[in-house]
Coordinates of C-alpha atoms in Angstrom, one line a residue:
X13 CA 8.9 -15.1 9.7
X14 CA 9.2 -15.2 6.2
X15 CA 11.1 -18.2 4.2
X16 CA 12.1 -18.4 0.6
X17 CA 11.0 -21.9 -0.7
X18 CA 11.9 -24.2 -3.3
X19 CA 8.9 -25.3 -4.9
X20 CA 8.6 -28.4 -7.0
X21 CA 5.8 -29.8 -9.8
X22 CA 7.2 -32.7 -11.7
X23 CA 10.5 -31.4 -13.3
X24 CA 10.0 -28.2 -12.7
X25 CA 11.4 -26.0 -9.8
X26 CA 10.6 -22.5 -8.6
X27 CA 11.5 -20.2 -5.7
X28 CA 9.2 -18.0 -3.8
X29 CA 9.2 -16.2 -0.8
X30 CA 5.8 -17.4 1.3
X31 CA 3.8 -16.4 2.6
X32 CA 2.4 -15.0 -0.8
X33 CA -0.1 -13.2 -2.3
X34 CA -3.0 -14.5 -4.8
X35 CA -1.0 -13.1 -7.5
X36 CA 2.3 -14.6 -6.7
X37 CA 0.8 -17.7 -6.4
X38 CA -0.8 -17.8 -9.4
X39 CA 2.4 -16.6 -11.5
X40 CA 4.3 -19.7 -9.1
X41 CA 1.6 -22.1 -10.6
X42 CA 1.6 -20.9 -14.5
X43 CA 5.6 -21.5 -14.4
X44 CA 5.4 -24.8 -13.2
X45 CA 2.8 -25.5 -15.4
X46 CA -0.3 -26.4 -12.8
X47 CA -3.5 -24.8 -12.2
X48 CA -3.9 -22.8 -9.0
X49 CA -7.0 -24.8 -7.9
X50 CA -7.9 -25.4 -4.0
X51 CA -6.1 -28.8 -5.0
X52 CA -2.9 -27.7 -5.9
X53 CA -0.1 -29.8 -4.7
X54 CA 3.5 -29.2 -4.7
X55 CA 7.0 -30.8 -3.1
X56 CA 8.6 -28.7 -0.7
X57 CA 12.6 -28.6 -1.9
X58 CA 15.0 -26.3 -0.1
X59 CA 13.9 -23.7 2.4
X60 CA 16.8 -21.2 1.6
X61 CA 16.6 -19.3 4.8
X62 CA 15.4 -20.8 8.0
X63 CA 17.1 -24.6 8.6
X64 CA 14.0 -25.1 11.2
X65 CA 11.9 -24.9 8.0
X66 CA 14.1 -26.9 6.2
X67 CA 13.6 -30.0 8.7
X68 CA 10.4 -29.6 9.1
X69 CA 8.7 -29.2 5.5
X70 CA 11.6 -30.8 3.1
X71 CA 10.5 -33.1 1.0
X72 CA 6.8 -32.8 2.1
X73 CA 4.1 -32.4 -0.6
X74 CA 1.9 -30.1 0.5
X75 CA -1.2 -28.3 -0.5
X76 CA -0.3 -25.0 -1.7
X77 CA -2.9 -22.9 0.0
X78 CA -2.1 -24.4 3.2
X79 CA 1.4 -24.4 2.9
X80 CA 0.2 -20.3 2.2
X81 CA -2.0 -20.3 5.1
X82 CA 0.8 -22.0 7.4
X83 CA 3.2 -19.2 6.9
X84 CA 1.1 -16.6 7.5
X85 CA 0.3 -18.0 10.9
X86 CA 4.1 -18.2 11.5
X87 CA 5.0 -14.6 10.1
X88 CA 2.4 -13.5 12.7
X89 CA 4.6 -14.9 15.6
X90 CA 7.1 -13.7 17.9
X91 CA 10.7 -15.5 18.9
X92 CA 9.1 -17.9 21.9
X93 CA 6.1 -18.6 19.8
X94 CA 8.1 -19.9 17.0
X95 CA 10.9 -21.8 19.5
X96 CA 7.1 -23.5 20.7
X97 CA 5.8 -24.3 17.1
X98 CA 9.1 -26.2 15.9
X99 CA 9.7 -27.9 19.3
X100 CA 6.5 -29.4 19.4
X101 CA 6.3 -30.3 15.5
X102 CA 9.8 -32.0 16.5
X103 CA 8.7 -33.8 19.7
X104 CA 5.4 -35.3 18.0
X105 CA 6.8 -35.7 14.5
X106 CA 4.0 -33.3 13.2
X107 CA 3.9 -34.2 9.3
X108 CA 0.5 -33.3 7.6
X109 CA -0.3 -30.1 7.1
X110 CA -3.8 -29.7 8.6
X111 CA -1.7 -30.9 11.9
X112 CA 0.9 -27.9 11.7
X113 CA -1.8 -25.8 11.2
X114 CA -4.1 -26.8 14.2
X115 CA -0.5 -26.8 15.9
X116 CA 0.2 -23.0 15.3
X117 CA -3.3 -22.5 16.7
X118 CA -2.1 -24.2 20.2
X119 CA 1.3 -22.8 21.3
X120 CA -0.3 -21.6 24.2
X121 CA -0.7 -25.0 25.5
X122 CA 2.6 -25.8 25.4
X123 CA 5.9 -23.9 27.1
X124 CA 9.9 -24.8 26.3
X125 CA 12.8 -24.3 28.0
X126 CA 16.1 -24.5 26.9
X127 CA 17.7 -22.5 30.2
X128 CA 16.8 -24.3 33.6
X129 CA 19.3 -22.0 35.7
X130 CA 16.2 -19.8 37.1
X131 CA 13.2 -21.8 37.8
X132 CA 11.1 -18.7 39.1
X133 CA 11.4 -16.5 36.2
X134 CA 10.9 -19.8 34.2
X135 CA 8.0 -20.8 35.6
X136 CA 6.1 -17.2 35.7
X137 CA 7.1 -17.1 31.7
X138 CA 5.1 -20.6 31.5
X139 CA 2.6 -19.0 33.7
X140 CA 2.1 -15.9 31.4
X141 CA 2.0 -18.2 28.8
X142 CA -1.1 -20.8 29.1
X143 CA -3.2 -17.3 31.2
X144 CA -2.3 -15.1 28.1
X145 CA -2.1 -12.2 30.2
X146 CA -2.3 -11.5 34.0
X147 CA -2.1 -8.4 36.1
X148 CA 0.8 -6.5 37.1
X149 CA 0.5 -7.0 40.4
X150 CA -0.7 -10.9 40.0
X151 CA 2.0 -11.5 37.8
X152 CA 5.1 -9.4 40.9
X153 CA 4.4 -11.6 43.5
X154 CA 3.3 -14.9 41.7
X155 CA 5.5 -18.0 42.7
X156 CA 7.4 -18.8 39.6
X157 CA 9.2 -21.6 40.9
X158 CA 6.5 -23.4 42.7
X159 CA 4.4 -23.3 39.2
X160 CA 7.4 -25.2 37.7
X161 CA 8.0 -27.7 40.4
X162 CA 3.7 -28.5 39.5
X163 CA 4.5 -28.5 35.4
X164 CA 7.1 -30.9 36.0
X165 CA 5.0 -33.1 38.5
X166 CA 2.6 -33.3 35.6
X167 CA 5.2 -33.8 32.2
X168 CA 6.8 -36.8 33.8
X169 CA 7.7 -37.9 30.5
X170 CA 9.1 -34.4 29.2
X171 CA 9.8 -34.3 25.5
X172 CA 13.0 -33.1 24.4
X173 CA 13.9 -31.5 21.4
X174 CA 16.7 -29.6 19.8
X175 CA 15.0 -26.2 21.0
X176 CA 14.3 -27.2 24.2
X177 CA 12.2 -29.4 26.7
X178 CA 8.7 -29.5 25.9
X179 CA 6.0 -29.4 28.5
X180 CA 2.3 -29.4 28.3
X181 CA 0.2 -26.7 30.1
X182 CA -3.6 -26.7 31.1
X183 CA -4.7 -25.3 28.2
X184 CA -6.5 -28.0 26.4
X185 CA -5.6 -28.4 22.6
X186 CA -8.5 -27.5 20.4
X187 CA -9.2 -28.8 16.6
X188 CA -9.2 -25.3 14.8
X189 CA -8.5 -26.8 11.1
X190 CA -10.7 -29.6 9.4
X191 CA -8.5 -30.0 6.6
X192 CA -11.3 -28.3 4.7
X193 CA -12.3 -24.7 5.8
X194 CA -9.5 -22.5 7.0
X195 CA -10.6 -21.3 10.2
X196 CA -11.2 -17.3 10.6
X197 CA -7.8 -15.5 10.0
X198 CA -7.0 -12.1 9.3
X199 CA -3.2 -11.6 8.2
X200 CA -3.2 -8.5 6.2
X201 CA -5.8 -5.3 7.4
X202 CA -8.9 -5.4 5.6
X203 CA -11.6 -3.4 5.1
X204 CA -14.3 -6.0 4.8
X205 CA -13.9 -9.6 5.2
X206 CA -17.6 -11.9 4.0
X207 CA -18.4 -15.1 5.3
X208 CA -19.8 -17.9 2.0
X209 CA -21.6 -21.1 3.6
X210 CA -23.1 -24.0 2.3
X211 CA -25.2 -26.2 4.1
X212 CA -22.3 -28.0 6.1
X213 CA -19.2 -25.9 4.7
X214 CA -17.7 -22.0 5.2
X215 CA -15.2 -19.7 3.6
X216 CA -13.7 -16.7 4.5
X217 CA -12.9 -14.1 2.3
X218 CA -10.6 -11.1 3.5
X219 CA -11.7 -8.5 0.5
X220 CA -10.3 -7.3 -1.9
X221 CA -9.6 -10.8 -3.4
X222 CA -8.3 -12.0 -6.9
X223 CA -10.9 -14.0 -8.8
X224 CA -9.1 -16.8 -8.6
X225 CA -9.4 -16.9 -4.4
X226 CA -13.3 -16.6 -5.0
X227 CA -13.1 -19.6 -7.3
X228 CA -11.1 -21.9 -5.0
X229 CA -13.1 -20.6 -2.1
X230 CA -16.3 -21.9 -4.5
X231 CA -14.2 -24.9 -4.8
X232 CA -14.0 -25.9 -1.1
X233 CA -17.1 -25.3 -0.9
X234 CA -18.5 -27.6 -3.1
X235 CA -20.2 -25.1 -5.6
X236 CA -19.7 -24.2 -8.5
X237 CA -21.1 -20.2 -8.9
X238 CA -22.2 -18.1 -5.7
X239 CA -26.0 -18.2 -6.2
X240 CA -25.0 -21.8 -4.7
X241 CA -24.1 -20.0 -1.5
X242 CA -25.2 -17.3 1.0
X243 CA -22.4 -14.4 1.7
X244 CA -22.4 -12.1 4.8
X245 CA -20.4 -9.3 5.7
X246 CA -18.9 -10.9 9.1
X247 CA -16.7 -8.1 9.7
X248 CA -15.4 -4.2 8.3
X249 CA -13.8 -1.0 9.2
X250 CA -15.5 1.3 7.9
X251 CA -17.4 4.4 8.8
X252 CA -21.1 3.6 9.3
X253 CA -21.4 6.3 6.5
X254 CA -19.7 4.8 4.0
X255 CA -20.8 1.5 5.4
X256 CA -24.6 2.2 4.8
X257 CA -24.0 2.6 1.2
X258 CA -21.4 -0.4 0.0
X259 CA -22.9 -2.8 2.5
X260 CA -25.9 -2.1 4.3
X261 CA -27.2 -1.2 0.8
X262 CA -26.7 -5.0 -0.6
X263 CA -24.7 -3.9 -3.8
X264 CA -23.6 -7.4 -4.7
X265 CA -19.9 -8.6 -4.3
X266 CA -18.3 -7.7 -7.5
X267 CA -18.9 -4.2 -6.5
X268 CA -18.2 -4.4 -2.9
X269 CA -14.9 -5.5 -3.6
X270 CA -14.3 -3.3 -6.4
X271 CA -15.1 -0.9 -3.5
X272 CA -12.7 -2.9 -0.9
X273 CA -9.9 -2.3 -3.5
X274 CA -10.3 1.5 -3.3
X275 CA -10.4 1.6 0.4
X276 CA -7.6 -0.7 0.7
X277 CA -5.5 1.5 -1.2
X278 CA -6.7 4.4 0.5
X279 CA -5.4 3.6 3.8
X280 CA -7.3 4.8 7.5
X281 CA -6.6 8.1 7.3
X282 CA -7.7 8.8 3.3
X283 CA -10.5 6.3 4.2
X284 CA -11.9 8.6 6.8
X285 CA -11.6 11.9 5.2
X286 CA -13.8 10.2 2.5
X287 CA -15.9 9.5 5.4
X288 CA -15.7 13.8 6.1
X289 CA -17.1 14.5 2.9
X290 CA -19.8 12.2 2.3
X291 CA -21.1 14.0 5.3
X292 CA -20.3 17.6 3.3
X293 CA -21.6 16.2 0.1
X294 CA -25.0 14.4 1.5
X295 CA -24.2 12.1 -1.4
X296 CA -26.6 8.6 -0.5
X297 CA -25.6 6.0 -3.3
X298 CA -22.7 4.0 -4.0
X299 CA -22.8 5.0 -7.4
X300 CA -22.5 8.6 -6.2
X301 CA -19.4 7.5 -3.6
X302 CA -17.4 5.2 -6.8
X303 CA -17.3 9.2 -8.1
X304 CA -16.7 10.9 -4.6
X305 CA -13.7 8.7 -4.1
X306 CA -12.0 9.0 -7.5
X307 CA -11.4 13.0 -7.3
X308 CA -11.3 13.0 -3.4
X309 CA -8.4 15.2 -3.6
X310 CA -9.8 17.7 -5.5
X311 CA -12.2 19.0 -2.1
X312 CA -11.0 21.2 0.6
X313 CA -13.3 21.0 3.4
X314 CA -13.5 23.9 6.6
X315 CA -15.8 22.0 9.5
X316 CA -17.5 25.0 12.0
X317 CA -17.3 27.6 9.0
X318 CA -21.1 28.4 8.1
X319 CA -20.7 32.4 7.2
X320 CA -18.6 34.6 4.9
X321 CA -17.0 36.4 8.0
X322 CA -15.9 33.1 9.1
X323 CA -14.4 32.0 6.1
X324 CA -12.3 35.2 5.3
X325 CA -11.2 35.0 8.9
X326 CA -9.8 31.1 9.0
X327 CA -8.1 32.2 5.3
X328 CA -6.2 35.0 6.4
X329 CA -5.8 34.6 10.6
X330 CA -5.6 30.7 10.2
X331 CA -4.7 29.1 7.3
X332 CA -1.4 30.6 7.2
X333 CA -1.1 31.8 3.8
X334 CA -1.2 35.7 4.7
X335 CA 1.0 37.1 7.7
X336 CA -1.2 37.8 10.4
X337 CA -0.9 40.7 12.9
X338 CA -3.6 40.2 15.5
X339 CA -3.6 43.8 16.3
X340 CA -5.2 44.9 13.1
X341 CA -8.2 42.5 13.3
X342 CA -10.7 44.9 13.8
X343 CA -9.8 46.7 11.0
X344 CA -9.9 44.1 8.5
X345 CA -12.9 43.2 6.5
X346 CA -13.0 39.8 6.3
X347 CA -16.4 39.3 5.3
X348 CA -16.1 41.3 1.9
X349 CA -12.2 39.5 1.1
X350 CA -14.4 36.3 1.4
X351 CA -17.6 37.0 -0.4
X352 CA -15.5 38.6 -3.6
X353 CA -13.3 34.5 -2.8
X354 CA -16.5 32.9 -3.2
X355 CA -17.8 34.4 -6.2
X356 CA -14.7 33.1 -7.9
X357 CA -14.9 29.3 -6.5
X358 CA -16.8 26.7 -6.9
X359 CA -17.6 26.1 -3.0
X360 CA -20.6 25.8 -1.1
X361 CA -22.0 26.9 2.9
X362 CA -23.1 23.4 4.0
X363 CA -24.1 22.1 7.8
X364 CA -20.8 20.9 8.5
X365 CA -19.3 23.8 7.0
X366 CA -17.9 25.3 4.3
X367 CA -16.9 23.0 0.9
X368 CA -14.6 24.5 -1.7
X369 CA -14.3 22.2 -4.8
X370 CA -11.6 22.7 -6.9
X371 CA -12.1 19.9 -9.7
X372 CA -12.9 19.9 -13.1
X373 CA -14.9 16.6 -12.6
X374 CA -17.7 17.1 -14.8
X375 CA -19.7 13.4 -13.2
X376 CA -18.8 15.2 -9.9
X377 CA -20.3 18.3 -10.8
X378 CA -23.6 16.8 -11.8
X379 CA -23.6 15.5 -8.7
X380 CA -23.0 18.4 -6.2
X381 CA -25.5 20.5 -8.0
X382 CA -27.9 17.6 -7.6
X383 CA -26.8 17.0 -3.9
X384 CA -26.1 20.8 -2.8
X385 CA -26.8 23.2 -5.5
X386 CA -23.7 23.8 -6.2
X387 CA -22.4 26.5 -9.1
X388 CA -20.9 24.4 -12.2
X389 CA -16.9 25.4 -13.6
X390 CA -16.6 25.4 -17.6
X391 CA -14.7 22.7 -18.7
X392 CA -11.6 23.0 -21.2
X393 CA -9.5 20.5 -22.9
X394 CA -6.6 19.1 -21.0
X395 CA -3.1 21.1 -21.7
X396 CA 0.0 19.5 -22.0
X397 CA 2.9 21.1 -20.2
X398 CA 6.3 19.5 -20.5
X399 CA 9.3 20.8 -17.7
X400 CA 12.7 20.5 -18.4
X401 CA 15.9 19.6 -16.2
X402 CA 19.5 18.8 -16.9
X403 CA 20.4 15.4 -16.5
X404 CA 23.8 13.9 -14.8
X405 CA 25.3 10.3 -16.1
X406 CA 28.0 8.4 -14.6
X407 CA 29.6 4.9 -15.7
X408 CA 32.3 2.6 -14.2
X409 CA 33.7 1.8 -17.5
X410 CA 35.8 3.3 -19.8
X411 CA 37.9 2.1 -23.4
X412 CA 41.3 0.3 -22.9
X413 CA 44.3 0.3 -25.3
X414 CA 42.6 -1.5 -27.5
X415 CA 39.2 0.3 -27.8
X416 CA 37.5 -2.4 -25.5
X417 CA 35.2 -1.5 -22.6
X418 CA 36.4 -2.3 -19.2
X419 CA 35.7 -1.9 -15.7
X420 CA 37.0 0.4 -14.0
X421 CA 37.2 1.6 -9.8
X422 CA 36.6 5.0 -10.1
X423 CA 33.3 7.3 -11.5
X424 CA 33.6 8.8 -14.8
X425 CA 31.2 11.3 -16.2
X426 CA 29.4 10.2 -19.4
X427 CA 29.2 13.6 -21.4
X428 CA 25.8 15.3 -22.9
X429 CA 27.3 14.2 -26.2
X430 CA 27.4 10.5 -25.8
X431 CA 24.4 10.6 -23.6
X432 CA 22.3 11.4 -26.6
X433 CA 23.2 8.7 -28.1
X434 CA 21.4 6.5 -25.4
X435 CA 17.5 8.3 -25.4
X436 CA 15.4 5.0 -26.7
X437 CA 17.4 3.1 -23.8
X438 CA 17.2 5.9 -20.5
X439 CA 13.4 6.2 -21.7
X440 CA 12.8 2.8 -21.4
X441 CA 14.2 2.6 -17.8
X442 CA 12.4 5.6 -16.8
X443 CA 9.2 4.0 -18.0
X444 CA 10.3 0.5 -16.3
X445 CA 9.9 2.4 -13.0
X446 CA 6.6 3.0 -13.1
X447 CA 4.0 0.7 -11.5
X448 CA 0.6 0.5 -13.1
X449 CA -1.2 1.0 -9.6
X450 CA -0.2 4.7 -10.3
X451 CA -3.2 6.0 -12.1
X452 CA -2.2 9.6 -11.9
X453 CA 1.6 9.1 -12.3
X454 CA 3.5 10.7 -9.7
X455 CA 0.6 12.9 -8.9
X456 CA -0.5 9.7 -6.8
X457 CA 2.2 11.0 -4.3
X458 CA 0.8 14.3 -4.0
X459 CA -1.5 14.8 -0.9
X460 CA -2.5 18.4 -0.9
X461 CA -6.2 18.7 -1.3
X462 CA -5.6 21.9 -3.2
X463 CA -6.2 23.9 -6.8
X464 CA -2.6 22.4 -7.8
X465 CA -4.4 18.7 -7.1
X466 CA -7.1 19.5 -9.1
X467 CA -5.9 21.1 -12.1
X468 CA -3.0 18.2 -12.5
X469 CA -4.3 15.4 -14.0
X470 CA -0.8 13.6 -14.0
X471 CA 2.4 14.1 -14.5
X472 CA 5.9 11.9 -15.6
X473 CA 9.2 11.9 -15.8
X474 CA 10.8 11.2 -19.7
X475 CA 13.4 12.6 -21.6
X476 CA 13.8 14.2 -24.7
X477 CA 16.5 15.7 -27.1
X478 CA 16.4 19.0 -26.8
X479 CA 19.1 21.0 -29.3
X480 CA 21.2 18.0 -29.2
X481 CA 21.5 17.8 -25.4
X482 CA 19.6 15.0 -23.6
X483 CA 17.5 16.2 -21.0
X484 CA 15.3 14.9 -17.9
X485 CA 11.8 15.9 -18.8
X486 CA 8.6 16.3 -17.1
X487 CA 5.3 15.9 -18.8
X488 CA 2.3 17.2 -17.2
X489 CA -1.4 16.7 -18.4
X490 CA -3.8 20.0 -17.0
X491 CA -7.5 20.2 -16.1
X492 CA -6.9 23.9 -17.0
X493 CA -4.1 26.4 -16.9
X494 CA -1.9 27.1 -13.9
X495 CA -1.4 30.3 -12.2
X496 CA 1.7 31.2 -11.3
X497 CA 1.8 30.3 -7.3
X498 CA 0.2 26.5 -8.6
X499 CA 3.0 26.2 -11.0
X500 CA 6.1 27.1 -8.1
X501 CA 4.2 24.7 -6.2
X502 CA 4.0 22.0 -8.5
X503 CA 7.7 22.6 -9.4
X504 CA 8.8 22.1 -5.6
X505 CA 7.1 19.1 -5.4
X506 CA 8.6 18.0 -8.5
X507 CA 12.1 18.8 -7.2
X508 CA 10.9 16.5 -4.1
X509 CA 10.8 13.8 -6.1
X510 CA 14.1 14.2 -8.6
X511 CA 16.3 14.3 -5.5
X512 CA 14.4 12.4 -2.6
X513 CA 11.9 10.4 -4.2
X514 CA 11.4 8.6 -7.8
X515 CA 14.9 10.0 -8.7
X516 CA 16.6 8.7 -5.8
X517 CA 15.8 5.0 -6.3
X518 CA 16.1 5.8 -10.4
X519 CA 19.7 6.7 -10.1
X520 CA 20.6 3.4 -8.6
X521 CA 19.4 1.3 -11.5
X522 CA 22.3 0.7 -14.0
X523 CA 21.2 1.5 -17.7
X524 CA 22.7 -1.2 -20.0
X525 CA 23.8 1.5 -23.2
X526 CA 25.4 -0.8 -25.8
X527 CA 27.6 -2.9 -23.1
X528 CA 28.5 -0.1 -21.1
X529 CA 26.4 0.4 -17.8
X530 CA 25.1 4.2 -16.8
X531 CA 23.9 5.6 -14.1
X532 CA 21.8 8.3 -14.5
X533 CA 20.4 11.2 -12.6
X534 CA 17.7 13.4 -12.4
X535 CA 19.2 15.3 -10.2
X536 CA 22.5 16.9 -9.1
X537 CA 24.3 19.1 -11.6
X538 CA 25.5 22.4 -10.4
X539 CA 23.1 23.9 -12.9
X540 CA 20.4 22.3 -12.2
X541 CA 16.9 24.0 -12.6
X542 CA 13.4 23.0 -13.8
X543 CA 12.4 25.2 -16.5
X544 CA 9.4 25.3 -18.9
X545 CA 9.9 25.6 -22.6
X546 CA 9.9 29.2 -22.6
X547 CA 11.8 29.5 -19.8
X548 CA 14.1 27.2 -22.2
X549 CA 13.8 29.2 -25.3
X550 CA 12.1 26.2 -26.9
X551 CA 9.2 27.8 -29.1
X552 CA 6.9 24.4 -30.0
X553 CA 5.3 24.3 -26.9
X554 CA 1.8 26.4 -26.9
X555 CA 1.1 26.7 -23.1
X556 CA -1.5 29.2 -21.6
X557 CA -0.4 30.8 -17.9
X558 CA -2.8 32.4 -16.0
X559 CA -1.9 34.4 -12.9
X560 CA -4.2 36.1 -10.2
X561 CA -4.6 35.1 -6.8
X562 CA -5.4 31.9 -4.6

């Protein structure tokens, strides 16, 4: 579960939804003036949505880490286990917060009931609940109602609570929380997570962390810097490739969570197809993977293909850019369409295959020459290539009698004429919408490992005043020029994201246009095409095409 609290610091009052991350807790601390130190104290006002919150933590003060800590033990919860948590917290007027947090540990010693009217399926569920699981079969033909007649032989003072009647188990209640190191507990999926001890005291760290979590982990512990501590890795995900270089390889924790960061935002599958071509590349250093990892996209890799004839016959039979008639395979040369392929790639026979580098990566280059003698590209400036596309604006208000804006219940179009009028402000909101964990710009969204992926450094959406008319522009950056197919590609994609993606959420943002609020689209006018400046008559643009084949 997940609860909006009113947090309060002297005068000042803010509301935040918990649990939190590092940053959101630190931007909670700056506006109420207090540093976010392993200290940190605030009173608990309001919680605006869950009343069993509200009675249980209103008006507490409260650490702010473990209040953190708390919530993320209950968001991890289902219904029965949070029914437990607040009975019991009710029944033994459970007020310090080390105690709720040893307390969400323990639901499994503890069953309530709030419906009596069928003891057997009562008593299995409190049966299932202190074995934590139990066979199929065991679980059919186990006496339910003789289990609850024994619970209630034993709870002959039963607590009772607004949830329910509470009543112990066998389970016996274990101290998990010291009210100084927060036990070992993994909320969010994380690649690597390090164990810091002192002599008497640990930490856990779930990597990638803020700087500030390392220095109130350093806190805890006592120390003041980490050559006062010893760090492990306690636990990861990664391949044992990939492992052997960030971990196994000692490269000191600034950089392994620099790395952690990457991975995180990679995700399991992007994670192991890094995984693939470190095993293509032969790369051995972390140095080497930082690189690998950055144009990752940019590689096409074809495991089992270790011959010309091979290659030429997964591109035309498989890969399903060629219509494919089975019959004429013995008449096809596949072996010569592939050698006169490679001679005009960048790609390499390896043991686990073939590897075709698209890239214009020069650091990358260096390195598969070093790694697999790979041929080098010539590198080129970037190009700039801008795309345009008609733009569609709606308002809901409109001029009264008296030349006053007013709201009105019906759409009304907002003409290319006035549009213009509004470039500085659309441009702004455009740029509003984009977050700054996009490197590429909306290239980050594009998960072909392709030629297109390579030679498109990034590309975003702007607009621009073009013969008086307003329009939706595009703005891409190049490694080098596109061929015809790559630029029909890149325009599809494009397209993609006008009416499905970053257009679709864009359009629902009102634009506040000297006190009149637009709407406005990147998509959806009858006319709508996505053109480039010659295609628009538009002569400033210098722009090299370059057609041929794949």
């Amino acid at each position: 579960m997940r609860a909006m609290i009113q947090c309060i610091h002297e005068n000042n009052h803010r509301n935040l939804t918990f649990p939190s991350k590092e940053k959101e807790l630190q931007i909670l601390c700056d506006s109420l003036g207090i540093s976010n130190t392993a200290k940190t104290e605030i009173k608990i006002g309001t919680v605006h949505n869950d009343e069993r919150m509200t009675t249980l933590l209103s008006g507490k003060t409260v650490n702010l880490d473990e209040l953190n800590f708390l919530t993320k033990r209950l968001d991890s919860f289902d219904q029965n286990e949070l029914t437990t948590f607040f009975a019991v917290a009710y029944a033994e007027k459970t007020e310090i917060m080390s105690e709720l947090i040893n307390l969400s540990f323990n639901t499994h010693c503890y069953s309530v009931v709030a419906d009596f009217s069928d003891p057997h399926a009562v008593g299995r569920q409190m049966y299932l609940t202190e074995q934590g699981a139990v066979s199929t079969e065991e679980f059919q033909s186990f006496d339910g109602q003789g289990y609850f007649e024994k619970i209630l032989a034993e709870n002959s003072h039963p607590l009772i609570t607004p949830y329910g009647v509470v009543y112990k188990n066998g389970n016996a209640i274990e101290q998990i929380y010291d009210g100084t190191n927060f036990p070992y507990y993994q909320y969010d999926d994380t690649p690597i997570i390090l164990l810091l001890n002192t002599q008497d005291r640990f930490e856990y760290l779930y990597l990638p962390v803020e700087q500030s979590e390392l220095n109130k982990a350093l806190e805890r512990l006592g120390v003041e810097s980490l050559e006062n501590t010893s760090w492990q890795v306690e636990q990861h995900n990664l391949p044992d490739n990939i492992a052997d270089m960030v971990i196994n390889n000692q490269i000191g924790l600034d950089s392994l969570n620099q790395f952690t960061t990457i991975f995180k935002t990679m995700g399991d599958r992007e994670v192991s197809a890094l995984s693939e071509l470190v095993d293509f590349t032969k790369i051995t250093t972390a140095e080497q993977l930082k690189t690998l990892s950055d144009c990752m996209y940019e590689f096409e890799c074809f495991p089992g293909v270790h011959t010309p004839h091979q290659y030429g016959r997964h591109i035309i039979c498989e890969s399903g850019h060629f219509e494919y008639d089975e019959n004429l395979e013995d008449y096809i040369d596949f072996q010569s369409y592939a050698q006169d392929k490679i001679s005009r790639e960048t790609g390499v026979f390896t043991d686990k295959g073939y590897l075709l580098y698209h890239g214009y990566n020069q650091e990358m280059q260096n390195i598969l020459r070093q790694t697999l003698g790979l041929k080098t590209k010539e590198m080129q400036e970037p190009q700039e290539l801008k795309l345009y596309m008609p733009l569609k604006a709606v308002t809901y208000y409109d001029e009264n009698d008296y030349g006053d804006l007013c709201q009105v219940d019906f759409e009304m179009e907002v003409y290319p004429e006035e549009l213009s009028c509004y470039e500085d402000e659309i441009r702004e909101a455009i740029r509003d919408r984009r977050l700054d964990e996009e490197k590429r710009g909306m290239m980050d969204y594009y998960d072909g490992h392709d030629s297109v992926n390579a030679k498109v450094q990034q590309y975003l959406f702007d607009v621009e005043l073009i013969k008086g008319k307003l329009m939706g522009i595009v703005t891409l950056t190049l490694n080098a020029p596109l061929n015809q197919a790559e630029l029909d590609k890149i325009k599809e994609t494009i397209e993609g994201q006008c009416s499905d993606g970053f257009g679709e959420g864009f359009e629902q943002r009102e634009i506040n246009c000297n006190g009149k609020e637009i709407y406005v689209s990147l998509w959806g006018t009858n006319d709508w095409s996505l053109k480039t400046a010659e295609e628009m008559g538009i002569t400033e643009q210098k722009y090299e095409m370059q057609f041929g084949g794949m």
